[in-house]
mmCIF file with all atom_site columns, C-alpha atoms in Angstrom:
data_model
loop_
_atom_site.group_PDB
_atom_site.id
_atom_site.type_symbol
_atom_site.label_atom_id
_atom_site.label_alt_id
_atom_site.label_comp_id
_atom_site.label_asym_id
_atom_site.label_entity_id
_atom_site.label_seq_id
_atom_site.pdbx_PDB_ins_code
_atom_site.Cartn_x
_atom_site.Cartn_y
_atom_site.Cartn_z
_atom_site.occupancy
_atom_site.B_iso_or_equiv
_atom_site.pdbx_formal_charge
_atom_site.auth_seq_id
_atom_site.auth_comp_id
_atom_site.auth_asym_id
_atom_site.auth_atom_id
_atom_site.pdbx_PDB_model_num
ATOM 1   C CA . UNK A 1 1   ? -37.917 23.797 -28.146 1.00 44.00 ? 1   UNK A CA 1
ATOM 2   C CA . UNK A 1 2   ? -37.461 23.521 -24.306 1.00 57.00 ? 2   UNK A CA 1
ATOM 3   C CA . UNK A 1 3   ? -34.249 25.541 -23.368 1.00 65.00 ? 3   UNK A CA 1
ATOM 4   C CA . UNK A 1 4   ? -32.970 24.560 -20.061 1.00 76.00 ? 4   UNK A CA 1
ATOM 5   C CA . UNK A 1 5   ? -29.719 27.130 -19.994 1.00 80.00 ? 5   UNK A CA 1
ATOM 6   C CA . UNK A 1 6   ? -30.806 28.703 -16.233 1.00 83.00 ? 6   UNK A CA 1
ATOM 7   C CA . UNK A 1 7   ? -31.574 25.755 -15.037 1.00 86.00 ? 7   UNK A CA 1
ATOM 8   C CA . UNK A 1 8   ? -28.349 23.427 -15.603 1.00 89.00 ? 8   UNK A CA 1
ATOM 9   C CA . UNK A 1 9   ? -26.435 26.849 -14.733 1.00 89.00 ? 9   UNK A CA 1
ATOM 10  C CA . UNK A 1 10  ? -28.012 27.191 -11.355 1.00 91.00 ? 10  UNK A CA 1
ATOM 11  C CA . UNK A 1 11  ? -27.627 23.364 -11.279 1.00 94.00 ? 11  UNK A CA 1
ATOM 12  C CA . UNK A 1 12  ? -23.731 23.158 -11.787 1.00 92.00 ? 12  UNK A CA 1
ATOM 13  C CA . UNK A 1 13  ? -23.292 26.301 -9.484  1.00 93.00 ? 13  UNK A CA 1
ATOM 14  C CA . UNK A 1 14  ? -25.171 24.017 -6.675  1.00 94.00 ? 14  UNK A CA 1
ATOM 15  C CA . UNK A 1 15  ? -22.685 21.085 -7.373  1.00 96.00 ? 15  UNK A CA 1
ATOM 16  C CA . UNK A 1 16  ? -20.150 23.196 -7.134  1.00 94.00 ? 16  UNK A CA 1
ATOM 17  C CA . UNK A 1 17  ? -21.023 24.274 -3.640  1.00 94.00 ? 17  UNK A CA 1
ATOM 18  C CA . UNK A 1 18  ? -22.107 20.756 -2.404  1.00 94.00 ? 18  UNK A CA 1
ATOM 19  C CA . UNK A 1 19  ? -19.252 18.839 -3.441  1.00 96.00 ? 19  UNK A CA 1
ATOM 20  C CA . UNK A 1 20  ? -16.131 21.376 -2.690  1.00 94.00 ? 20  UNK A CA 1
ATOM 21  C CA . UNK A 1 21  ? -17.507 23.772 -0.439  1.00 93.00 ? 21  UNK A CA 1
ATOM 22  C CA . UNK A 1 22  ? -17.935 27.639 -0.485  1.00 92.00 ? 22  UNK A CA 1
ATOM 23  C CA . UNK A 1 23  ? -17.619 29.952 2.552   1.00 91.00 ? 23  UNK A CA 1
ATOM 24  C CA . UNK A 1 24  ? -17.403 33.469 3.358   1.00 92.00 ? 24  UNK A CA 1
ATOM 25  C CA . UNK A 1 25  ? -14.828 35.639 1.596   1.00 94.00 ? 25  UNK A CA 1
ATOM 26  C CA . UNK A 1 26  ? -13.994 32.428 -1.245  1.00 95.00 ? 26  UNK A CA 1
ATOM 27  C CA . UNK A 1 27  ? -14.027 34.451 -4.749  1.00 96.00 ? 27  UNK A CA 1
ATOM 28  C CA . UNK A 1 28  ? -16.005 32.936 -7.491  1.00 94.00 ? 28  UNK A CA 1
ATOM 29  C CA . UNK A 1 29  ? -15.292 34.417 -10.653 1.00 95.00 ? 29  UNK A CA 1
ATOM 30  C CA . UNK A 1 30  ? -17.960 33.381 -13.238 1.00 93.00 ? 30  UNK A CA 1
ATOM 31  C CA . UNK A 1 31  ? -17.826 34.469 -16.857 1.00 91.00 ? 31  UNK A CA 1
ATOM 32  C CA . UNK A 1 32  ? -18.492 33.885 -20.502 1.00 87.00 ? 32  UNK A CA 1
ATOM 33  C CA . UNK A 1 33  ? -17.930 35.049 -23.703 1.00 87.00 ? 33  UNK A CA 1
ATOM 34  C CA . UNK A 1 34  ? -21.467 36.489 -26.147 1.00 83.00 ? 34  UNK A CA 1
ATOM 35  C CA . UNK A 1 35  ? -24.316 35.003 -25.328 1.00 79.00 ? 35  UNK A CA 1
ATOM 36  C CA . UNK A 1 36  ? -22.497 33.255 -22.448 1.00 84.00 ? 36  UNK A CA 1
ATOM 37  C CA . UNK A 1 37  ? -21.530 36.527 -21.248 1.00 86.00 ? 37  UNK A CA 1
ATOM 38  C CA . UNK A 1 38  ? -25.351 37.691 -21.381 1.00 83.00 ? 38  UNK A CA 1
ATOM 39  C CA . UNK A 1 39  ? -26.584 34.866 -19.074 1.00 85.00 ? 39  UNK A CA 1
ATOM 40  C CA . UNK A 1 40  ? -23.858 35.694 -16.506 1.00 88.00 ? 40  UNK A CA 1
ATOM 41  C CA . UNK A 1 41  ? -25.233 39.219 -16.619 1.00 86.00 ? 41  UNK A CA 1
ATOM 42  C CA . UNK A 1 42  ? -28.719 38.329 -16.181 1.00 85.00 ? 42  UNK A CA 1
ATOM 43  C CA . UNK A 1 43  ? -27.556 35.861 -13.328 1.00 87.00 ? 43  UNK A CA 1
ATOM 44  C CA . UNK A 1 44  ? -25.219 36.766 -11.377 1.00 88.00 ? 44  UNK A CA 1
ATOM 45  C CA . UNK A 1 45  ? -27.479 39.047 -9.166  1.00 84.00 ? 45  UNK A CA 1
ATOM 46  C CA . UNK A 1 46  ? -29.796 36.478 -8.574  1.00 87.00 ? 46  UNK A CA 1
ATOM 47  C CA . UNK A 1 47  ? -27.030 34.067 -7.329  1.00 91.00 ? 47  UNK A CA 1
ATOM 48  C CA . UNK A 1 48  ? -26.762 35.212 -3.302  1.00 91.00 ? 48  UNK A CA 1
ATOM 49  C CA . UNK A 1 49  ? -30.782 36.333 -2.571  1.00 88.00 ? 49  UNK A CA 1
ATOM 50  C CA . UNK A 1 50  ? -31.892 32.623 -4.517  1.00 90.00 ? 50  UNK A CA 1
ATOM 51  C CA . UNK A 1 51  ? -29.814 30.511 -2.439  1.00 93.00 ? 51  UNK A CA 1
ATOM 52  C CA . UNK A 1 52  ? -27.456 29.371 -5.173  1.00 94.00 ? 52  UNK A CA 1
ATOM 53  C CA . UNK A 1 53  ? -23.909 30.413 -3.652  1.00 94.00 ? 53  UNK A CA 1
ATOM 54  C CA . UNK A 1 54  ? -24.120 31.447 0.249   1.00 95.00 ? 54  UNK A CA 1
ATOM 55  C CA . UNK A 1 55  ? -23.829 34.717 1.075   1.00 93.00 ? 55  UNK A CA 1
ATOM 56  C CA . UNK A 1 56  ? -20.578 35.363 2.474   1.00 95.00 ? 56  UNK A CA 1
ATOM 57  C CA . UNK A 1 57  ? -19.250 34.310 -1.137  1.00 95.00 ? 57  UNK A CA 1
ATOM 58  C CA . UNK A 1 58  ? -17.102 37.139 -2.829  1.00 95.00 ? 58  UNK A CA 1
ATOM 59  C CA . UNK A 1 59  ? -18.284 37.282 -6.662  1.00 93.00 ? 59  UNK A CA 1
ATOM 60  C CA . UNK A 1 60  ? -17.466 38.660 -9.518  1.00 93.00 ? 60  UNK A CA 1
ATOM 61  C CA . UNK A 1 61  ? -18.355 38.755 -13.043 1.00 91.00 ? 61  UNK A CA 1
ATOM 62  C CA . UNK A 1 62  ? -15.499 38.532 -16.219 1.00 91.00 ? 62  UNK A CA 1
ATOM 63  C CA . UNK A 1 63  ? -17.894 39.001 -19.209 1.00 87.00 ? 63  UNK A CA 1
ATOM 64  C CA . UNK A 1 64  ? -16.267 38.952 -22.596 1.00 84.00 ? 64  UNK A CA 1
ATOM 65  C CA . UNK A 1 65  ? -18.564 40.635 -24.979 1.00 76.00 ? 65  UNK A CA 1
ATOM 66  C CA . UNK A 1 66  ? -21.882 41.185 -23.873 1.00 72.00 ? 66  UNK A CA 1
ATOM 67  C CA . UNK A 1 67  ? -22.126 44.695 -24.843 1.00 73.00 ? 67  UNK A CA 1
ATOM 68  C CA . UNK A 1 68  ? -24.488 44.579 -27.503 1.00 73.00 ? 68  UNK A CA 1
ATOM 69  C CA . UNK A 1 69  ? -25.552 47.971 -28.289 1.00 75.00 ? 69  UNK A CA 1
ATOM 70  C CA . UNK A 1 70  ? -28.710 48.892 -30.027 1.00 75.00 ? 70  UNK A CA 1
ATOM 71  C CA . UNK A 1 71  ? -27.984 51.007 -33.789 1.00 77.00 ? 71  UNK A CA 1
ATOM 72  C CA . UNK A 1 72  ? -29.709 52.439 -36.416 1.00 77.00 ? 72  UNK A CA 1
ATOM 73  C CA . UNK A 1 73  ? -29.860 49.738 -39.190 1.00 75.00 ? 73  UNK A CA 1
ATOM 74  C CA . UNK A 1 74  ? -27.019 49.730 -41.503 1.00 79.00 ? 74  UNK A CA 1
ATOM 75  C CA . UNK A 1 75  ? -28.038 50.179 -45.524 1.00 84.00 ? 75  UNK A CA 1
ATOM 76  C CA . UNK A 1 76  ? -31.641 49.778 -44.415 1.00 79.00 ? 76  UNK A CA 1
ATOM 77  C CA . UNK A 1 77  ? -31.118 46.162 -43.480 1.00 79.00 ? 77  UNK A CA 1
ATOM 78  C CA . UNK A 1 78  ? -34.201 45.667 -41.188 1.00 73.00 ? 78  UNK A CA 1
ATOM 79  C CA . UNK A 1 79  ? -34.855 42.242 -41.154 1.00 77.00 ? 79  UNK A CA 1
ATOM 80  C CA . UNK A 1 80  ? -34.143 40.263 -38.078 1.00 72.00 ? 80  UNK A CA 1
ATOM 81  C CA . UNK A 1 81  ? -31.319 38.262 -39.166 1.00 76.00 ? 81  UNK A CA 1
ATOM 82  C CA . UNK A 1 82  ? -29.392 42.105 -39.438 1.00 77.00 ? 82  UNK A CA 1
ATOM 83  C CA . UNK A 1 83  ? -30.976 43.710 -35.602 1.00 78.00 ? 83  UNK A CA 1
ATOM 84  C CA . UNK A 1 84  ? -29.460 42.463 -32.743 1.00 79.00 ? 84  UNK A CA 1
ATOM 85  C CA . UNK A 1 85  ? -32.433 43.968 -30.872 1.00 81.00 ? 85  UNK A CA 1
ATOM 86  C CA . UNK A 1 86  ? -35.072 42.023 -33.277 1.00 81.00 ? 86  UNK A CA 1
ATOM 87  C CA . UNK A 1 87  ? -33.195 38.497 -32.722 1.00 81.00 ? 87  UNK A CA 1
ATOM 88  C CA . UNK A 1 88  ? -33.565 38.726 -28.970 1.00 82.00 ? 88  UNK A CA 1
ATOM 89  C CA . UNK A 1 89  ? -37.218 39.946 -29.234 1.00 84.00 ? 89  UNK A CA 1
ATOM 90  C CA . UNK A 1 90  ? -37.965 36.944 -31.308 1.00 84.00 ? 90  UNK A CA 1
ATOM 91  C CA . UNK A 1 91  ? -35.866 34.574 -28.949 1.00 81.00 ? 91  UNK A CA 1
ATOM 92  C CA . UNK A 1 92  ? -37.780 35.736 -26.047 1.00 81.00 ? 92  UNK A CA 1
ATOM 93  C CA . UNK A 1 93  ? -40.914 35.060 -27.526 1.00 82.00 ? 93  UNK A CA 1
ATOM 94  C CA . UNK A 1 94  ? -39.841 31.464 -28.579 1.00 80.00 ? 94  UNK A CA 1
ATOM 95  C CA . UNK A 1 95  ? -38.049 30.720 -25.064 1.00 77.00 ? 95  UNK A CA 1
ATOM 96  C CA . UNK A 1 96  ? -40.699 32.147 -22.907 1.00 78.00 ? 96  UNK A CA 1
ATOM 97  C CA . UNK A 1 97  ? -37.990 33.566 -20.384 1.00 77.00 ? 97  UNK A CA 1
ATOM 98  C CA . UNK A 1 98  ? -39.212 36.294 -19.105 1.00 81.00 ? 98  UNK A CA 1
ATOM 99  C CA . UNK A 1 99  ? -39.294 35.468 -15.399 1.00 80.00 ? 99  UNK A CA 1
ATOM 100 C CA . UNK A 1 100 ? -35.219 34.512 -15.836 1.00 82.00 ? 100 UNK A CA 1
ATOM 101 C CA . UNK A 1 101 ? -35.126 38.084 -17.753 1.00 83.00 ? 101 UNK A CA 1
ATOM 102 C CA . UNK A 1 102 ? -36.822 40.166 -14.840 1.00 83.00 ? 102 UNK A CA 1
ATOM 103 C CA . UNK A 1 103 ? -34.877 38.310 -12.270 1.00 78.00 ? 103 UNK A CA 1
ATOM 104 C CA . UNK A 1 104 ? -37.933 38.683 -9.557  1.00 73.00 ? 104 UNK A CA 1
ATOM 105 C CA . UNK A 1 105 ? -38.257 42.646 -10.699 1.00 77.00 ? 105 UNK A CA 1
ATOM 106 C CA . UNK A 1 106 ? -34.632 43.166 -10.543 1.00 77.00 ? 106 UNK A CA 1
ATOM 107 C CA . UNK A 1 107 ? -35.101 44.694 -14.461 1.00 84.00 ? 107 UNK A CA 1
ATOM 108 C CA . UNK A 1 108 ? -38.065 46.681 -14.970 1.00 87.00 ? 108 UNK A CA 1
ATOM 109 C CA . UNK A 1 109 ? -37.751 48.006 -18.271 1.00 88.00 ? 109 UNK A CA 1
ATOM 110 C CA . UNK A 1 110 ? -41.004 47.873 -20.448 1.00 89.00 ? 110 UNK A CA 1
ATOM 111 C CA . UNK A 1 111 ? -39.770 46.365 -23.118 1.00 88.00 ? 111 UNK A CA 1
ATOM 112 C CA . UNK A 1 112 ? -38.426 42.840 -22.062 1.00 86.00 ? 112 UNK A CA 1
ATOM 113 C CA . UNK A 1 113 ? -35.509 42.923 -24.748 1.00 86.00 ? 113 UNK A CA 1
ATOM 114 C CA . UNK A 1 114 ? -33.775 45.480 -22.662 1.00 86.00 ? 114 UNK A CA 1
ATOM 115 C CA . UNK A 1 115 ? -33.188 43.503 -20.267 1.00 86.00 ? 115 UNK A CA 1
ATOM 116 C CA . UNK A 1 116 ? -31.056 41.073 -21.986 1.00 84.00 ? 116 UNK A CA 1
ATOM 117 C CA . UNK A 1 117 ? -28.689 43.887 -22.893 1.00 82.00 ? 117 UNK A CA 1
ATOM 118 C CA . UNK A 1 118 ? -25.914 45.138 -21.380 1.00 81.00 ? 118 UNK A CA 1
ATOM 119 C CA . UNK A 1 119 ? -26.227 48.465 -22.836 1.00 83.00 ? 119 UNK A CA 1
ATOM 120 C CA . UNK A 1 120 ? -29.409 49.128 -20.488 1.00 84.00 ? 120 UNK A CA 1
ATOM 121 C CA . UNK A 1 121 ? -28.614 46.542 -17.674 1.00 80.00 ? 121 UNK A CA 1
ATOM 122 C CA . UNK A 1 122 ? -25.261 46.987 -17.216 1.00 77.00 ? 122 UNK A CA 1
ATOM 123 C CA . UNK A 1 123 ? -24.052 50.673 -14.906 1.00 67.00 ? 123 UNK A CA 1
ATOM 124 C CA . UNK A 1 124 ? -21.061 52.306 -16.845 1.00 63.00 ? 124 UNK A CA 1
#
């Protein structure tokens, strides 16, 4: 399965900005809601330094849930369809994303799951 999720993103942001325009000081409020949340996490950083949005653009990030937070496993449910932490390893694996993960070294945690969590990417 080919997922194509940071490419149309970085696509539609790049309409956006060719066909209405964005200067310096405009806001741009991107969000989403679980997983949705997540990509705007792992994005929005990238956004300015890759050319996306120009650089005098204000922006800011509403995320609605992407707080997943890493627990001991409840009742001894182990398997991946009960670890939030197991799902995304085996997602990673399947989607091959780890260059849209490490954002160009922007998340250097050893284990590559980390990074798609808030609770180690995200500064309280």
């Amino acid at each position: 399965v080919n997922w194509r999720g940071a490419r149309i993103f970085r696509s539609a942001l790049r309409h956006v900005v060719k066909t209405y325009g964005m200067r310096d000081d405009d806001l741009l409020v991107l969000g989403g809601a679980s997983a949705g949340a997540q990509g705007v996490m792992v994005h929005i950083d990238t956004l300015k330094r890759d050319g996306v949005v120009p650089a005098g653009v204000r922006l800011l990030g509403f995320l609605d849930s992407p707080y997943w937070v890493e627990m001991p496993a409840f009742m001894n449910l182990v398997e991946v369809d009960h670890s939030a932490a197991s799902q995304t390893q085996e997602a990673i694996k399947n989607m091959r994303n780890e260059e849209i993960l490490r954002g160009n070294d922007d998340c250097t945690y050893d284990e590559l799951w980390n990074c798609a969590f808030a609770e180690f990417r995200l500064p309280l």
